[in-house]
PDB file of C-alpha atoms in Angstrom:
ATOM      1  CA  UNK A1223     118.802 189.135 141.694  1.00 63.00           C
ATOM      2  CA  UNK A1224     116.550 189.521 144.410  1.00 69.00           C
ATOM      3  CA  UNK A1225     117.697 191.565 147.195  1.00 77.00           C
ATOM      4  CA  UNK A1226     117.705 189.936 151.225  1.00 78.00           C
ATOM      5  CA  UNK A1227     115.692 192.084 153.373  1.00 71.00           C
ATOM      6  CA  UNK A1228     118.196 193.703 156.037  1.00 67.00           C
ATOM      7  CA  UNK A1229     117.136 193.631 159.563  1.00 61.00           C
ATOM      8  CA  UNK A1230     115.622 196.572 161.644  1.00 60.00           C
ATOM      9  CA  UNK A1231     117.750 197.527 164.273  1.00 56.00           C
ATOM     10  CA  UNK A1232     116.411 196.343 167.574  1.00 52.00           C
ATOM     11  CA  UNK A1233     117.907 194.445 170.769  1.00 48.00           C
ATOM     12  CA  UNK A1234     117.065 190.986 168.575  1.00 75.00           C
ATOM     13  CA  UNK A1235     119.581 191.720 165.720  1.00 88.00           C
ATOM     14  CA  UNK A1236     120.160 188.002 165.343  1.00 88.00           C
ATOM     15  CA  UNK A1237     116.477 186.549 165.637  1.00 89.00           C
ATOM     16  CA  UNK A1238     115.375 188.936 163.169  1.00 91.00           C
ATOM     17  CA  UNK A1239     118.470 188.126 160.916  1.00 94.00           C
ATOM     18  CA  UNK A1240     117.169 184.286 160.929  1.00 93.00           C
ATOM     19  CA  UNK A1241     113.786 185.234 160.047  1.00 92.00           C
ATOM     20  CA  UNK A1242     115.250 187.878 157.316  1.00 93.00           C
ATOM     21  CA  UNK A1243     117.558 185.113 155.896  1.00 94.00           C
ATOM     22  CA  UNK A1244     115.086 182.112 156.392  1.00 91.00           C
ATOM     23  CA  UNK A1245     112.226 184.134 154.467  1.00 91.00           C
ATOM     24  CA  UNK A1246     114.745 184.825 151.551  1.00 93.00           C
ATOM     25  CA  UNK A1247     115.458 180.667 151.621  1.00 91.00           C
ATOM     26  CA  UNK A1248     111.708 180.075 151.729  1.00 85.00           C
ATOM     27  CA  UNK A1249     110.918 182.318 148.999  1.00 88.00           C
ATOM     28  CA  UNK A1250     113.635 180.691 146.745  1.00 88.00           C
ATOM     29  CA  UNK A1251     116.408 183.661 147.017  1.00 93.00           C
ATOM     30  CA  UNK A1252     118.952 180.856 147.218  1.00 93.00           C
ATOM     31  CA  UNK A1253     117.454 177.802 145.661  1.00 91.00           C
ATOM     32  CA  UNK A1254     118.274 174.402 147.512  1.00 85.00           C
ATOM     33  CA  UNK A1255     121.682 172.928 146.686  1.00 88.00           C
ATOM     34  CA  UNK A1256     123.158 176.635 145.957  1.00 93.00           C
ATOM     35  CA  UNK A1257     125.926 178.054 147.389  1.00 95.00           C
ATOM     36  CA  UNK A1258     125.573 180.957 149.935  1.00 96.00           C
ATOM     37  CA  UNK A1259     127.033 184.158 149.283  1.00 95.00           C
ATOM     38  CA  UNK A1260     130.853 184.542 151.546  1.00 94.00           C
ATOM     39  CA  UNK A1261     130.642 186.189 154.992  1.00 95.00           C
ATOM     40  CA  UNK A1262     132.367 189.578 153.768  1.00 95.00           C
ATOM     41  CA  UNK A1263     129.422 190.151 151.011  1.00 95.00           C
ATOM     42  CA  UNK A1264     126.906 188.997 153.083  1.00 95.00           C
ATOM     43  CA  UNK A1265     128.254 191.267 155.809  1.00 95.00           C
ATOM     44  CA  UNK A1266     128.735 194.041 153.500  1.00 94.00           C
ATOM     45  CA  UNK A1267     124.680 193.901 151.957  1.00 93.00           C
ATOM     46  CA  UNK A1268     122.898 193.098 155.267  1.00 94.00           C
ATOM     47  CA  UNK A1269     125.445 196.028 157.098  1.00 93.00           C
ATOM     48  CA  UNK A1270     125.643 193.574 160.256  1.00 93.00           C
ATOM     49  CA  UNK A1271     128.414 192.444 162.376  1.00 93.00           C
ATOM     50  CA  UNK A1272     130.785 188.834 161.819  1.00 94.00           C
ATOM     51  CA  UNK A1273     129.265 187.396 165.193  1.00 94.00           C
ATOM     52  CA  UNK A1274     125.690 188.656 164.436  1.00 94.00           C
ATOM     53  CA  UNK A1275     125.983 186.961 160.898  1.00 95.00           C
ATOM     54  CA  UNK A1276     127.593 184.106 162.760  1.00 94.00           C
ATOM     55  CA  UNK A1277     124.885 183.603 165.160  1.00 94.00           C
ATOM     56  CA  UNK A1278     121.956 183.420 162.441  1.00 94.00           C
ATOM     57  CA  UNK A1279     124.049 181.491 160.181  1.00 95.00           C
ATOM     58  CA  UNK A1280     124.489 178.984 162.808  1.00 94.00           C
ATOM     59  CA  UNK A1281     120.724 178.977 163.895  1.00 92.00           C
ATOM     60  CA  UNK A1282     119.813 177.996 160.144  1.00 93.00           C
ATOM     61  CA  UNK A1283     122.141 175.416 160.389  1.00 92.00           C
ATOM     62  CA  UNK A1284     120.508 174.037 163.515  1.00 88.00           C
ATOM     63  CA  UNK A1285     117.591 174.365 161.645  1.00 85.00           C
ATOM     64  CA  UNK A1286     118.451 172.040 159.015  1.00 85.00           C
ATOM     65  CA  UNK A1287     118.595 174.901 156.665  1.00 90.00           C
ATOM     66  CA  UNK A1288     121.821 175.711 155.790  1.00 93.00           C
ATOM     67  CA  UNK A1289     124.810 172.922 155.715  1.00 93.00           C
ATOM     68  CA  UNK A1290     128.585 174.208 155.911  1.00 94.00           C
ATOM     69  CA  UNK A1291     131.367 172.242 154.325  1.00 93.00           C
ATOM     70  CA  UNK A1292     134.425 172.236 155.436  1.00 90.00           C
ATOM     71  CA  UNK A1293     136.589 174.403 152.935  1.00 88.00           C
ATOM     72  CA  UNK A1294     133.646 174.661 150.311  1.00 90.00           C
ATOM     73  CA  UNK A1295     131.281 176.878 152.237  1.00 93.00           C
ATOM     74  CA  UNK A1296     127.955 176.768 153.187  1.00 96.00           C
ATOM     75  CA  UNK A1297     124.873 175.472 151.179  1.00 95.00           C
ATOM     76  CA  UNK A1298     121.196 175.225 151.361  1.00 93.00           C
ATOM     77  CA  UNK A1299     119.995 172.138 151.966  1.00 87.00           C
ATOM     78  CA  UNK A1300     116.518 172.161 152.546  1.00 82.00           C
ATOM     79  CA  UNK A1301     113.777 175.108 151.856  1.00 80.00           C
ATOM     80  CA  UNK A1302     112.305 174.948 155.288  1.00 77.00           C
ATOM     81  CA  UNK A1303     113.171 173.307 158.813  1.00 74.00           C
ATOM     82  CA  UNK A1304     109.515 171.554 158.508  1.00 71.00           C
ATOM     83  CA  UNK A1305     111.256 169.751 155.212  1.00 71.00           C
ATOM     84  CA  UNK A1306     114.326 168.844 156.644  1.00 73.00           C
ATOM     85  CA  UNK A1307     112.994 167.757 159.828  1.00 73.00           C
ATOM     86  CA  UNK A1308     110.261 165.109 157.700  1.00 72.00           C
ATOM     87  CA  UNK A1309     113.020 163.884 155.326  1.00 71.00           C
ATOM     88  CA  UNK A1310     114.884 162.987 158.277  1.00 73.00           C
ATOM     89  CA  UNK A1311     112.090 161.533 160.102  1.00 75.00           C
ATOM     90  CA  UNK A1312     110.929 159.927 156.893  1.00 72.00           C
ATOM     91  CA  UNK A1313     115.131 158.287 156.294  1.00 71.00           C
ATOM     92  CA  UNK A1314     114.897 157.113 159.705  1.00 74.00           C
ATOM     93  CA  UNK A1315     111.553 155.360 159.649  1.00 75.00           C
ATOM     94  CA  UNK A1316     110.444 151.453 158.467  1.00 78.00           C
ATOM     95  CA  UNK A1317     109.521 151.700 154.599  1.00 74.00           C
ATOM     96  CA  UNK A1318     106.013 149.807 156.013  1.00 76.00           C
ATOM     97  CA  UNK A1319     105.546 153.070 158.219  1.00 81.00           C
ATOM     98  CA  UNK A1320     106.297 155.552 155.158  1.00 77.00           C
ATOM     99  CA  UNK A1321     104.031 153.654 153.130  1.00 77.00           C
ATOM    100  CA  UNK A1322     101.412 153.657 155.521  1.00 84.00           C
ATOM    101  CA  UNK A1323     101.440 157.521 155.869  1.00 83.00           C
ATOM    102  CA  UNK A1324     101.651 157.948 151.795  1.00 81.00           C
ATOM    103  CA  UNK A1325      98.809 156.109 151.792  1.00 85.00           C
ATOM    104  CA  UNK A1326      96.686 158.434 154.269  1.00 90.00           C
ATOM    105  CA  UNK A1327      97.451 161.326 152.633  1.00 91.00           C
ATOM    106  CA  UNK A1328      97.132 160.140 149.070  1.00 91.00           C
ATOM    107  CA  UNK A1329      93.954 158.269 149.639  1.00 95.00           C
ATOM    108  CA  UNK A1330      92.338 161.466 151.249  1.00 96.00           C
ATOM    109  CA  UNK A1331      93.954 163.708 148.531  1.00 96.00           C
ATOM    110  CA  UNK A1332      92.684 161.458 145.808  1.00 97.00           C
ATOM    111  CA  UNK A1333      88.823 161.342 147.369  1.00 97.00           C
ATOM    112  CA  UNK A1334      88.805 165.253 147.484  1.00 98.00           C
ATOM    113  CA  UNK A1335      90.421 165.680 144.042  1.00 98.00           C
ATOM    114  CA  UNK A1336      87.297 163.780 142.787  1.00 98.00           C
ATOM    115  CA  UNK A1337      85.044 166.207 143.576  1.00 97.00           C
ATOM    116  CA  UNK A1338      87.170 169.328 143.628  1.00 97.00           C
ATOM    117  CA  UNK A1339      89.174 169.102 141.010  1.00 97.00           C
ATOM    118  CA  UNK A1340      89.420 171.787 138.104  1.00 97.00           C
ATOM    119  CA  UNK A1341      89.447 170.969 134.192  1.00 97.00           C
ATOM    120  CA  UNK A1342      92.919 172.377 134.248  1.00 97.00           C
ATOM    121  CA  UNK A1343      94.135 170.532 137.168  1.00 97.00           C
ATOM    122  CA  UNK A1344      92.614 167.427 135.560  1.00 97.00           C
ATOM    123  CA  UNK A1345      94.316 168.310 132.274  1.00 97.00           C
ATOM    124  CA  UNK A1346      97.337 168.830 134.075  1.00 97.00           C
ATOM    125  CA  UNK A1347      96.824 165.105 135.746  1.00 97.00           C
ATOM    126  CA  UNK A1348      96.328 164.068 131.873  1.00 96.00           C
ATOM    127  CA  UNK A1349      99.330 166.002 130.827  1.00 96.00           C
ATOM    128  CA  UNK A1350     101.644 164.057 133.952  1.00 94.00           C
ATOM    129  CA  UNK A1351     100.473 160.722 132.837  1.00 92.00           C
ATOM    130  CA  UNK A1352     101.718 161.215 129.508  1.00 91.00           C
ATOM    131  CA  UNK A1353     105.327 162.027 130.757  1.00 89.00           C
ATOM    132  CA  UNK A1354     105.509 159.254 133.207  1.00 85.00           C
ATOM    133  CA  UNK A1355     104.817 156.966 130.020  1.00 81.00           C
ATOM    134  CA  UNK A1356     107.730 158.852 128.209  1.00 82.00           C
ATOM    135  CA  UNK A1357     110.050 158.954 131.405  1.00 77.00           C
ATOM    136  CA  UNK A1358     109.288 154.685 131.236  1.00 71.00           C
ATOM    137  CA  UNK A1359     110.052 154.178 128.062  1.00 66.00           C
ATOM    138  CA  UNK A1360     113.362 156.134 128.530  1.00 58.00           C
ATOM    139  CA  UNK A1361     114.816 153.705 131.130  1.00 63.00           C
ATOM    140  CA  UNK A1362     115.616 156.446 133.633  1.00 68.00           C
ATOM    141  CA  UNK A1363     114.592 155.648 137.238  1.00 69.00           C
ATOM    142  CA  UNK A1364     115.359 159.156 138.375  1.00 72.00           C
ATOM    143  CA  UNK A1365     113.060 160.627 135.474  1.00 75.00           C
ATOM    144  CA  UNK A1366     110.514 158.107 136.554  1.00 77.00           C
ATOM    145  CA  UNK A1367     110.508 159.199 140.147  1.00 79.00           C
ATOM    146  CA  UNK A1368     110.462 162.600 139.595  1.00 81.00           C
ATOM    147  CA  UNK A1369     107.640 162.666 137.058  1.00 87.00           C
ATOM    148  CA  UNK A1370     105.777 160.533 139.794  1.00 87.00           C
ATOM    149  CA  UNK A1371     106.400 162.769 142.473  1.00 85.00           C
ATOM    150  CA  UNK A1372     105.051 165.562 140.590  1.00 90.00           C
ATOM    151  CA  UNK A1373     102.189 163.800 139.562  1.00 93.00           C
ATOM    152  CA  UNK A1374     101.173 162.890 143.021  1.00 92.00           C
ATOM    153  CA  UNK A1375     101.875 166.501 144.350  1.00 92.00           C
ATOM    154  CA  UNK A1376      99.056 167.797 141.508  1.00 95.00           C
ATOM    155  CA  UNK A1377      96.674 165.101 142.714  1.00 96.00           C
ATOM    156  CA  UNK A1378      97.160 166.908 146.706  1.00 95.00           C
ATOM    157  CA  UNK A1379      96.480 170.236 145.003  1.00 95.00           C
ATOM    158  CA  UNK A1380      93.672 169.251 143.223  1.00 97.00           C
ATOM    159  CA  UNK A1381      91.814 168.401 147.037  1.00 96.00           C
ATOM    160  CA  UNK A1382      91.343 172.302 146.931  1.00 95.00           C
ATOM    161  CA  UNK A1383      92.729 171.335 150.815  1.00 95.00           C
ATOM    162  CA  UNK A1384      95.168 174.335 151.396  1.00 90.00           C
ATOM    163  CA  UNK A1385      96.882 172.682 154.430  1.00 86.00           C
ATOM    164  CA  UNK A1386      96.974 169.626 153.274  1.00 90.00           C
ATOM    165  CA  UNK A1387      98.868 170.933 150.464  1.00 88.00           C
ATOM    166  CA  UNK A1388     101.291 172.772 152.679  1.00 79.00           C
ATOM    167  CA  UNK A1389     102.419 169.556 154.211  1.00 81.00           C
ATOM    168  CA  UNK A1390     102.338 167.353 151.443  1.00 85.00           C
ATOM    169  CA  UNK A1391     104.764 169.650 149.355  1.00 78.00           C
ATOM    170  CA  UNK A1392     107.052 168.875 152.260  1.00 72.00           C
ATOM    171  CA  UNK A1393     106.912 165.373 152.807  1.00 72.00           C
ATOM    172  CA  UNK A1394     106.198 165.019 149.061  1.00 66.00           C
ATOM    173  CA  UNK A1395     110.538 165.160 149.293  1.00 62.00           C
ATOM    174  CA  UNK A1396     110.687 163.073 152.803  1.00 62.00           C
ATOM    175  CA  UNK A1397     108.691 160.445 150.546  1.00 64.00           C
ATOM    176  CA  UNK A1398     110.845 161.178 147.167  1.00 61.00           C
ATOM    177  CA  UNK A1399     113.859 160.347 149.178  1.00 58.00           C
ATOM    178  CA  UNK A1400     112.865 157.507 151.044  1.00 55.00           C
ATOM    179  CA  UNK A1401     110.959 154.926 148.261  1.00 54.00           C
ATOM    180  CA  UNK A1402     112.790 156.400 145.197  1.00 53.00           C
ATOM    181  CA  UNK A1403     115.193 154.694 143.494  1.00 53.00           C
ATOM    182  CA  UNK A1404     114.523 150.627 142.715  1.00 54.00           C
ATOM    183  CA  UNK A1405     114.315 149.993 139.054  1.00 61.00           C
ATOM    184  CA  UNK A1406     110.795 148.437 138.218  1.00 64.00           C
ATOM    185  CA  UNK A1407     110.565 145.626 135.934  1.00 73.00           C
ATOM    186  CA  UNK A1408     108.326 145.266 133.572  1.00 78.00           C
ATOM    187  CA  UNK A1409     105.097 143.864 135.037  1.00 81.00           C
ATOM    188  CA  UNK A1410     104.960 146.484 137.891  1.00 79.00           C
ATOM    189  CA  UNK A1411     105.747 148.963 135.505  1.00 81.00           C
ATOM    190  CA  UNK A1412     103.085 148.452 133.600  1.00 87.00           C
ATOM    191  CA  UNK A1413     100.461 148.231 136.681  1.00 90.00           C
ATOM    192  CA  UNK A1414     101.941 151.043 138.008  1.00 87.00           C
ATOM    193  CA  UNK A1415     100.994 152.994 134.974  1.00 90.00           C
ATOM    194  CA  UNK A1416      97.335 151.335 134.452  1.00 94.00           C
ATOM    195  CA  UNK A1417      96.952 152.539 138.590  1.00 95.00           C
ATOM    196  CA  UNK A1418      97.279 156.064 137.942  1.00 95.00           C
ATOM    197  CA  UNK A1419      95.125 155.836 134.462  1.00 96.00           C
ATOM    198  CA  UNK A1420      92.471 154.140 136.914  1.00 97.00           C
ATOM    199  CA  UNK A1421      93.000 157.121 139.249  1.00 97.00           C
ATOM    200  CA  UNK A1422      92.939 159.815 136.929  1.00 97.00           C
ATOM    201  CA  UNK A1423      90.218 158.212 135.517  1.00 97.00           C
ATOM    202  CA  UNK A1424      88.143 158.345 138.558  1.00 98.00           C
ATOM    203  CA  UNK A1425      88.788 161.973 139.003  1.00 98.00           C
ATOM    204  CA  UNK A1426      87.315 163.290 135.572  1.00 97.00           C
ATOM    205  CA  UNK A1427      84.576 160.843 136.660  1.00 98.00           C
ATOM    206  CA  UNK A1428      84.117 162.379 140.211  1.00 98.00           C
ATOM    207  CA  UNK A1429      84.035 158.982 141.317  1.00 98.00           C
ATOM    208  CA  UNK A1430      85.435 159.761 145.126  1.00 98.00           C
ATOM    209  CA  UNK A1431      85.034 156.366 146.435  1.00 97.00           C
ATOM    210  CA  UNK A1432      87.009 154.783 142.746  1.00 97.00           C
ATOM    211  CA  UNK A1433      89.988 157.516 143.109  1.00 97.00           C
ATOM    212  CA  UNK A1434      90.768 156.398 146.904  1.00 97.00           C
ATOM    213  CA  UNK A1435      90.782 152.902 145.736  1.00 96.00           C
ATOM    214  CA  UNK A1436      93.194 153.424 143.040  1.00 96.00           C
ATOM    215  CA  UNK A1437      95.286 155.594 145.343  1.00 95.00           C
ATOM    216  CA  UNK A1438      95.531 152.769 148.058  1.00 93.00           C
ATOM    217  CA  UNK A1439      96.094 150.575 144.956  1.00 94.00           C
ATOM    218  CA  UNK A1440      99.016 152.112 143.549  1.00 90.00           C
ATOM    219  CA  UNK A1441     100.567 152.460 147.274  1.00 86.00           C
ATOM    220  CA  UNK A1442      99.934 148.474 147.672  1.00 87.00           C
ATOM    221  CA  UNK A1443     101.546 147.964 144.318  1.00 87.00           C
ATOM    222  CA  UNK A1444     105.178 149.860 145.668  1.00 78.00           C
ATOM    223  CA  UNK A1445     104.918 147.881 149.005  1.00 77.00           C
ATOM    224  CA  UNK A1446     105.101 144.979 146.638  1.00 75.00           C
ATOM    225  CA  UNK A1447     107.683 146.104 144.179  1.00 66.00           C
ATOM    226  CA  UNK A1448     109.587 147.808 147.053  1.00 62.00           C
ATOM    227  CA  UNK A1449     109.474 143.507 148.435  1.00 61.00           C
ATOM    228  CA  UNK A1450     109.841 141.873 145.280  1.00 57.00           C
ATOM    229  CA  UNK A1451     112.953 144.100 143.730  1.00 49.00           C
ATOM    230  CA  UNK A1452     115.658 142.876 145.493  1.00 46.00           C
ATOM    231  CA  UNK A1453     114.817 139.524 145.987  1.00 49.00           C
ATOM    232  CA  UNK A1454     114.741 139.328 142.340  1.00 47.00           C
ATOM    233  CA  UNK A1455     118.352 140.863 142.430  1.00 45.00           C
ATOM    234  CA  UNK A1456     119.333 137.993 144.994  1.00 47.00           C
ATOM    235  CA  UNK A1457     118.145 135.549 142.375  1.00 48.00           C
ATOM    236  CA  UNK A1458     119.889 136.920 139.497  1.00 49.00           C
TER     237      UNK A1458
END
């Protein structure tokens, strides 16, 4: 198991603690969801005091890091504060407004995937497609969302855009959260799917301009569904 990096011993004990402990987070030492180790061990590897421990601990928390439970512990909840500060934006916000910023980024991605993309990027793209079809067919909305969420994160790293791709990896989870979820019937489903065929299309082709209209296409088609789905549960 890989080891967290103790602090040097300086007047800012604490601030280099939360930097020490928020690299190890960030680097996936403790995996989001996981468990921190208890107080004693932690105190025992880093070689720091309860209220220095304390301290950072509680600055992680503040940063929407770490999450303590009341006789459980404490557990990672996000991988960095720029994560947990967009899913909370993003579960705050109007479902037009998240749509609306999907579409800016994934429209932009989609252009500059056209004509920067790799053969194994765009074999990966082929690859993704072929799972979402399998995840449909397997009636699992979670499966479905995650495949899809996956498949738009390898369209933002085929732009070649290296910041772009930093900030779409974390609101790639502010969006996950906030429009997964509602079943799709079959219709959508099956546009859904002939959307992202029409956008990876468009990529092998280089076709810029054709990959930015199928990524606008594909957003307009979940403002829809996200409309229609539960006014069709109303009706039922």
């Amino acid at each position: 198991m890989k080891r967290i990096s103790a602090p040097r011993r300086t007047a800012s004990l604490s601030a280099q603690l939360v930097d020490s402990l928020r690299s190890h987070i960030e680097a996936g030492g403790w995996p989001v969801g996981t468990r921190i180790p208890p107080e004693h061990a932690l105190i025992e590897e880093l070689g720091v005091g309860r209220s220095t421990l304390r301290e950072a601990i509680g600055a992680l928390v503040h940063l929407g890091l770490l999450e303590p439970r009341a006789g459980d512990g404490t557990y990672v909840c996000s991988s960095s504060e720029l994560q947990s500060v967009m899913v909370r934006r993003a579960s705050s916000a109007q479902r037009d407004k998240v749509l609306e910023l999907r579409t800016v980024l994934e429209e932009y991605a989609s252009g500059a995937a056209a004509l920067r993309r790799s053969e194994s990027q765009l074999q990966q793209l082929r690859e993704l497609l072929a799972d979402a079809d399998a995840a449909c067919d397997g009636a699992d909305p979670a499966a479905a969302t995650g495949v899809d969420a996956l498949f738009h994160r390898a369209v933002v790293r085929a732009s070649g855009n290296d910041l772009l791709i930093e900030v779409y990896d974390h609101l790639g989870t502010a969006l996950t959260a906030s429009l997964g979820g509602l079943p799709w019937d079959a219709v959508h489903a099956e546009e859904h799917a002939r959307l992202h065929r029409r956008l990876v299309d468009a990529i092998e082709a280089r076709d810029a301009d054709g990959a930015r209209g199928a990524a606008a296409a594909i957003v307009r088609l979940t403002r829809d569904h996200e409309t229609d789905a539960p006014r069709a549960a109303e009706e039922q």
